[in-house]
Amino acid sequence: MLLVYSDENAWTESEQNQCYTDSLELTRQLEANGQYLGAAPLQPISSATSVRVRQGKQLVTDGPFAETREQLGGYFLIDARDLNEAINIAGRIPAAHKGTIEIRPVVELPGLTNDVHKNTTQVSI
């Protein structure tokens, strides 16, 4: 999983639109290489809702869990042979120029009914 973090206020509308266009091109390239499993940008953090359960009680709050300089803005789910290949792909994500791409392996749980986990090894960025 390639997690895309950036300061959502650091982008002009024009830059954000170009980032989406460039990201779509990257997904087409990854799909052509058989590496694309999924991707999506997220709505702004102002639309977030956080849910926690503490001492058996559900707590629901507006907004993200933590105040940070960079926010989770989207993801790419890819099929990469190893960390080096995932790093190479992460460097091609347009948002890496203004933000951070975090690479995280996906935990494969036996019995999880998700086609993405069948016969693939995923590495998150």
Backbone as CSV, one residue per row, in Angstrom:
resi,resn,N_x,N_y,N_z,CA_x,CA_y,CA_z,C_x,C_y,C_z
1,MET,0.863,-1.167,0.000,0.000,0.000,0.000,0.897,1.213,0.000
2,LEU,0.641,2.126,-0.913,1.366,3.379,-0.984,0.429,4.451,-0.450
3,LEU,0.736,4.979,0.717,-0.107,5.982,1.351,0.442,7.362,1.018
4,VAL,-0.415,8.218,0.511,-0.005,9.533,0.028,-0.349,10.580,1.091
5,TYR,0.689,11.248,1.617,0.511,12.295,2.617,1.015,13.623,2.073
6,SER,0.264,14.682,2.306,0.742,16.018,1.987,-0.125,17.032,2.726
7,ASP,0.354,18.265,2.764,-0.432,19.355,3.331,-1.435,19.748,2.265
8,GLU,-2.702,19.453,2.487,-3.695,19.698,1.452,-3.842,21.181,1.127
9,ASN,-3.386,22.060,1.992,-3.446,23.496,1.729,-2.258,23.992,0.919
10,ALA,-1.277,23.137,0.664,-0.081,23.528,-0.076,-0.284,23.475,-1.591
11,TRP,-1.406,22.938,-2.033,-1.665,22.750,-3.456,-2.613,23.825,-3.972
12,THR,-2.270,24.430,-5.091,-3.235,25.288,-5.776,-4.218,24.373,-6.501
13,GLU,-5.334,24.910,-6.925,-6.309,24.087,-7.649,-5.696,23.543,-8.936
14,SER,-4.921,24.369,-9.611,-4.260,23.946,-10.845,-3.261,22.819,-10.575
15,GLU,-2.476,22.942,-9.511,-1.496,21.899,-9.161,-2.205,20.603,-8.796
16,GLN,-3.307,20.711,-8.060,-4.049,19.509,-7.671,-4.629,18.814,-8.902
17,ASN,-5.190,19.583,-9.827,-5.727,18.983,-11.050,-4.634,18.306,-11.860
18,GLN,-3.455,18.929,-11.950,-2.335,18.320,-12.675,-1.875,17.048,-11.975
19,CYS,-1.863,17.071,-10.646,-1.486,15.874,-9.871,-2.455,14.722,-10.177
20,TYR,-3.749,15.012,-10.245,-4.736,13.971,-10.564,-4.500,13.429,-11.973
21,THR,-4.241,14.324,-12.915,-3.984,13.908,-14.295,-2.741,13.012,-14.364
22,ASP,-1.661,13.442,-13.708,-0.418,12.662,-13.713,-0.596,11.336,-12.984
23,SER,-1.380,11.342,-11.917,-1.629,10.103,-11.168,-2.422,9.110,-12.010
24,LEU,-3.385,9.598,-12.792,-4.136,8.714,-13.688,-3.215,8.077,-14.717
25,GLU,-2.274,8.850,-15.229,-1.301,8.305,-16.185,-0.458,7.216,-15.519
26,LEU,-0.030,7.456,-14.288,0.745,6.449,-13.557,-0.078,5.177,-13.359
27,THR,-1.353,5.308,-13.016,-2.174,4.101,-12.826,-2.297,3.312,-14.128
28,ARG,-2.378,4.019,-15.258,-2.437,3.324,-16.556,-1.137,2.553,-16.811
29,GLN,-0.007,3.161,-16.475,1.287,2.487,-16.646,1.392,1.269,-15.733
30,LEU,0.971,1.430,-14.474,1.017,0.306,-13.532,0.085,-0.822,-13.976
31,GLU,-1.081,-0.437,-14.495,-2.032,-1.449,-14.975,-1.448,-2.207,-16.165
32,ALA,-0.792,-1.503,-17.064,-0.174,-2.144,-18.229,0.919,-3.121,-17.810
33,ASN,1.578,-2.842,-16.677,2.633,-3.716,-16.153,2.082,-4.812,-15.236
34,GLY,0.759,-4.848,-15.030,0.158,-5.845,-14.146,0.394,-5.559,-12.678
35,GLN,0.705,-4.319,-12.316,1.017,-3.977,-10.928,-0.095,-3.195,-10.231
36,TYR,-1.072,-2.722,-10.978,-2.127,-1.874,-10.422,-3.203,-2.722,-9.770
37,LEU,-3.489,-2.441,-8.495,-4.549,-3.142,-7.780,-5.659,-2.185,-7.354
38,GLY,-5.347,-0.888,-7.230,-6.348,0.099,-6.852,-5.685,1.408,-6.462
39,ALA,-6.448,2.486,-6.522,-5.965,3.800,-6.109,-7.157,4.727,-5.974
40,ALA,-7.040,5.728,-5.100,-8.087,6.735,-4.976,-7.587,7.897,-4.135
41,PRO,-7.933,9.107,-4.555,-7.681,10.250,-3.674,-8.797,10.288,-2.628
42,LEU,-8.545,10.964,-1.534,-9.544,11.100,-0.473,-10.085,12.526,-0.450
43,GLN,-11.300,12.677,0.058,-11.875,14.002,0.260,-11.034,14.756,1.300
44,PRO,-11.148,16.079,1.373,-10.369,16.855,2.349,-10.643,16.413,3.790
45,ILE,-9.683,16.707,4.673,-9.833,16.281,6.073,-11.046,16.905,6.741
46,SER,-11.551,18.009,6.209,-12.752,18.633,6.778,-13.961,17.704,6.680
47,SER,-13.898,16.693,5.810,-15.004,15.743,5.664,-14.805,14.485,6.515
48,ALA,-13.694,14.416,7.246,-13.365,13.210,8.014,-14.212,13.085,9.286
49,THR,-14.429,11.856,9.674,-15.055,11.517,10.945,-14.196,10.439,11.577
50,SER,-13.892,10.594,12.857,-13.068,9.609,13.572,-13.928,8.855,14.573
51,VAL,-13.714,7.531,14.641,-14.465,6.675,15.561,-13.471,5.961,16.462
52,ARG,-13.728,6.027,17.761,-12.920,5.314,18.748,-13.868,4.587,19.696
53,VAL,-13.416,3.466,20.222,-14.182,2.774,21.253,-13.293,2.732,22.489
54,ARG,-13.777,3.336,23.566,-13.039,3.384,24.830,-13.966,2.915,25.937
55,GLN,-13.507,1.958,26.707,-14.278,1.394,27.815,-15.697,1.025,27.381
56,GLY,-15.780,0.403,26.189,-17.051,-0.080,25.679,-17.955,0.977,25.075
57,LYS,-17.508,2.237,25.038,-18.333,3.307,24.495,-17.738,3.824,23.193
58,GLN,-18.592,4.004,22.202,-18.167,4.523,20.907,-18.132,6.047,20.964
59,LEU,-16.996,6.609,20.577,-16.823,8.060,20.535,-16.645,8.473,19.079
60,VAL,-17.492,9.358,18.610,-17.448,9.821,17.228,-17.159,11.317,17.244
61,THR,-16.116,11.718,16.500,-15.773,13.137,16.421,-15.573,13.535,14.964
62,ASP,-15.851,14.791,14.687,-15.582,15.321,13.354,-14.095,15.550,13.217
63,GLY,-13.590,15.321,12.015,-12.192,15.602,11.747,-11.297,14.401,11.890
64,PRO,-10.018,14.606,11.566,-9.042,13.514,11.636,-8.668,13.199,13.078
65,PHE,-7.990,12.078,13.269,-7.584,11.632,14.595,-6.570,12.571,15.232
66,ALA,-5.614,13.046,14.458,-4.534,13.860,15.011,-4.276,15.083,14.143
67,GLU,-3.865,16.148,14.785,-3.443,17.342,14.054,-2.030,17.108,13.558
68,THR,-1.832,17.186,12.255,-0.505,16.983,11.678,-0.291,17.975,10.552
69,ARG,0.954,18.155,10.167,1.274,19.038,9.047,0.834,18.429,7.722
70,GLU,0.969,17.118,7.595,0.560,16.421,6.377,-0.616,15.505,6.694
71,GLN,-1.542,15.423,5.748,-2.718,14.588,5.929,-2.701,13.446,4.916
72,LEU,-3.340,12.343,5.291,-3.506,11.230,4.359,-4.442,11.701,3.254
73,GLY,-3.938,11.710,2.020,-4.715,12.248,0.916,-5.157,11.215,-0.096
74,GLY,-4.646,9.994,0.006,-5.024,8.968,-0.949,-4.109,7.770,-0.841
75,TYR,-4.279,6.840,-1.744,-3.472,5.617,-1.708,-3.342,5.008,-3.088
76,PHE,-2.323,4.192,-3.229,-2.141,3.308,-4.379,-1.937,1.916,-3.789
77,LEU,-2.649,0.944,-4.259,-2.435,-0.443,-3.877,-1.791,-1.108,-5.081
78,ILE,-0.562,-1.588,-4.875,0.216,-2.118,-6.001,0.702,-3.528,-5.708
79,ASP,1.149,-4.185,-6.735,1.801,-5.479,-6.629,3.266,-5.239,-6.990
80,ALA,4.145,-5.332,-6.003,5.575,-5.093,-6.224,6.363,-6.326,-5.801
81,ARG,7.434,-6.625,-6.552,8.273,-7.787,-6.232,8.959,-7.639,-4.886
82,ASP,9.401,-6.411,-4.574,10.155,-6.187,-3.340,10.095,-4.707,-2.975
83,LEU,10.740,-4.355,-1.875,10.736,-2.976,-1.400,11.373,-2.028,-2.409
84,ASN,12.437,-2.450,-3.057,13.092,-1.576,-4.035,12.142,-1.201,-5.175
85,GLU,11.386,-2.169,-5.657,10.436,-1.862,-6.723,9.346,-0.918,-6.211
86,ALA,8.886,-1.134,-4.984,7.878,-0.255,-4.393,8.412,1.163,-4.230
87,ILE,9.667,1.297,-3.828,10.290,2.615,-3.685,10.350,3.316,-5.035
88,ASN,10.691,2.575,-6.079,10.745,3.147,-7.417,9.384,3.682,-7.841
89,ILE,8.345,2.920,-7.587,6.992,3.347,-7.948,6.572,4.541,-7.094
90,ALA,6.878,4.505,-5.812,6.520,5.615,-4.912,7.126,6.920,-5.402
91,GLY,8.345,6.868,-5.908,9.005,8.057,-6.414,8.364,8.618,-7.660
92,ARG,7.535,7.822,-8.321,6.841,8.262,-9.535,5.465,8.863,-9.234
93,ILE,5.000,8.768,-7.996,3.708,9.337,-7.622,3.861,10.856,-7.560
94,PRO,3.049,11.594,-8.308,3.203,13.044,-8.376,3.200,13.745,-7.014
95,ALA,2.420,13.269,-6.071,2.336,13.917,-4.758,3.637,13.826,-3.973
96,ALA,4.555,12.965,-4.379,5.843,12.854,-3.686,6.640,14.147,-3.804
97,HIS,6.306,14.983,-4.789,7.034,16.239,-4.985,6.682,17.285,-3.937
98,LYS,5.523,17.163,-3.307,5.113,18.125,-2.279,4.855,17.463,-0.940
99,GLY,4.778,16.146,-0.927,4.419,15.452,0.297,5.298,14.235,0.520
100,THR,4.736,13.230,1.146,5.444,12.006,1.521,4.634,10.807,1.071
101,ILE,5.319,9.800,0.561,4.659,8.534,0.224,5.176,7.493,1.216
102,GLU,4.279,6.947,1.994,4.636,5.926,2.981,4.389,4.553,2.375
103,ILE,5.366,3.689,2.474,5.270,2.318,1.943,4.990,1.374,3.111
104,ARG,3.905,0.606,2.977,3.579,-0.361,4.016,3.080,-1.659,3.425
105,PRO,3.691,-2.792,3.817,3.168,-4.091,3.361,1.763,-4.326,3.912
106,VAL,0.947,-4.959,3.111,-0.404,-5.322,3.519,-0.335,-6.655,4.254
107,VAL,-1.022,-6.759,5.382,-1.083,-8.019,6.122,-2.066,-8.934,5.405
108,GLU,-1.607,-10.121,5.079,-2.477,-11.084,4.428,-3.056,-12.009,5.494
109,LEU,-4.361,-11.922,5.690,-5.037,-12.717,6.711,-5.713,-13.924,6.074
110,PRO,-5.433,-15.126,6.573,-6.109,-16.314,6.050,-7.617,-16.168,6.218
111,GLY,-8.352,-16.506,5.172,-9.802,-16.451,5.238,-10.389,-15.098,4.883
112,LEU,-9.551,-14.084,4.707,-10.058,-12.778,4.314,-10.546,-12.880,2.885
113,THR,-11.807,-12.580,2.657,-12.365,-12.709,1.317,-12.158,-11.417,0.542
114,ASN,-11.003,-11.335,-0.080,-10.658,-10.159,-0.869,-9.799,-10.635,-2.024
115,ASP,-10.263,-10.457,-3.233,-9.537,-10.933,-4.407,-8.136,-10.351,-4.510
116,VAL,-7.897,-9.164,-3.945,-6.591,-8.519,-4.019,-5.523,-9.387,-3.372
117,HIS,-5.893,-10.154,-2.357,-4.913,-10.958,-1.627,-4.604,-12.285,-2.279
118,LYS,-5.343,-12.662,-3.304,-5.132,-13.970,-3.932,-3.893,-13.943,-4.828
119,ASN,-2.941,-14.796,-4.528,-1.748,-14.988,-5.358,-0.966,-13.714,-5.637
120,THR,-0.955,-12.775,-4.710,-0.166,-11.551,-4.898,0.588,-11.234,-3.624
121,THR,1.647,-10.517,-3.787,2.387,-9.968,-2.665,2.326,-8.469,-2.827
122,GLN,1.738,-7.775,-1.848,1.608,-6.334,-1.951,2.627,-5.647,-1.057
123,VAL,3.094,-4.520,-1.506,3.934,-3.648,-0.702,3.277,-2.285,-0.743
124,SER,3.045,-1.670,0.413,2.401,-0.371,0.467,3.434,0.730,0.461
125,ILE,3.067,1.817,-0.164,3.921,3.005,-0.147,3.136,4.137,0.451
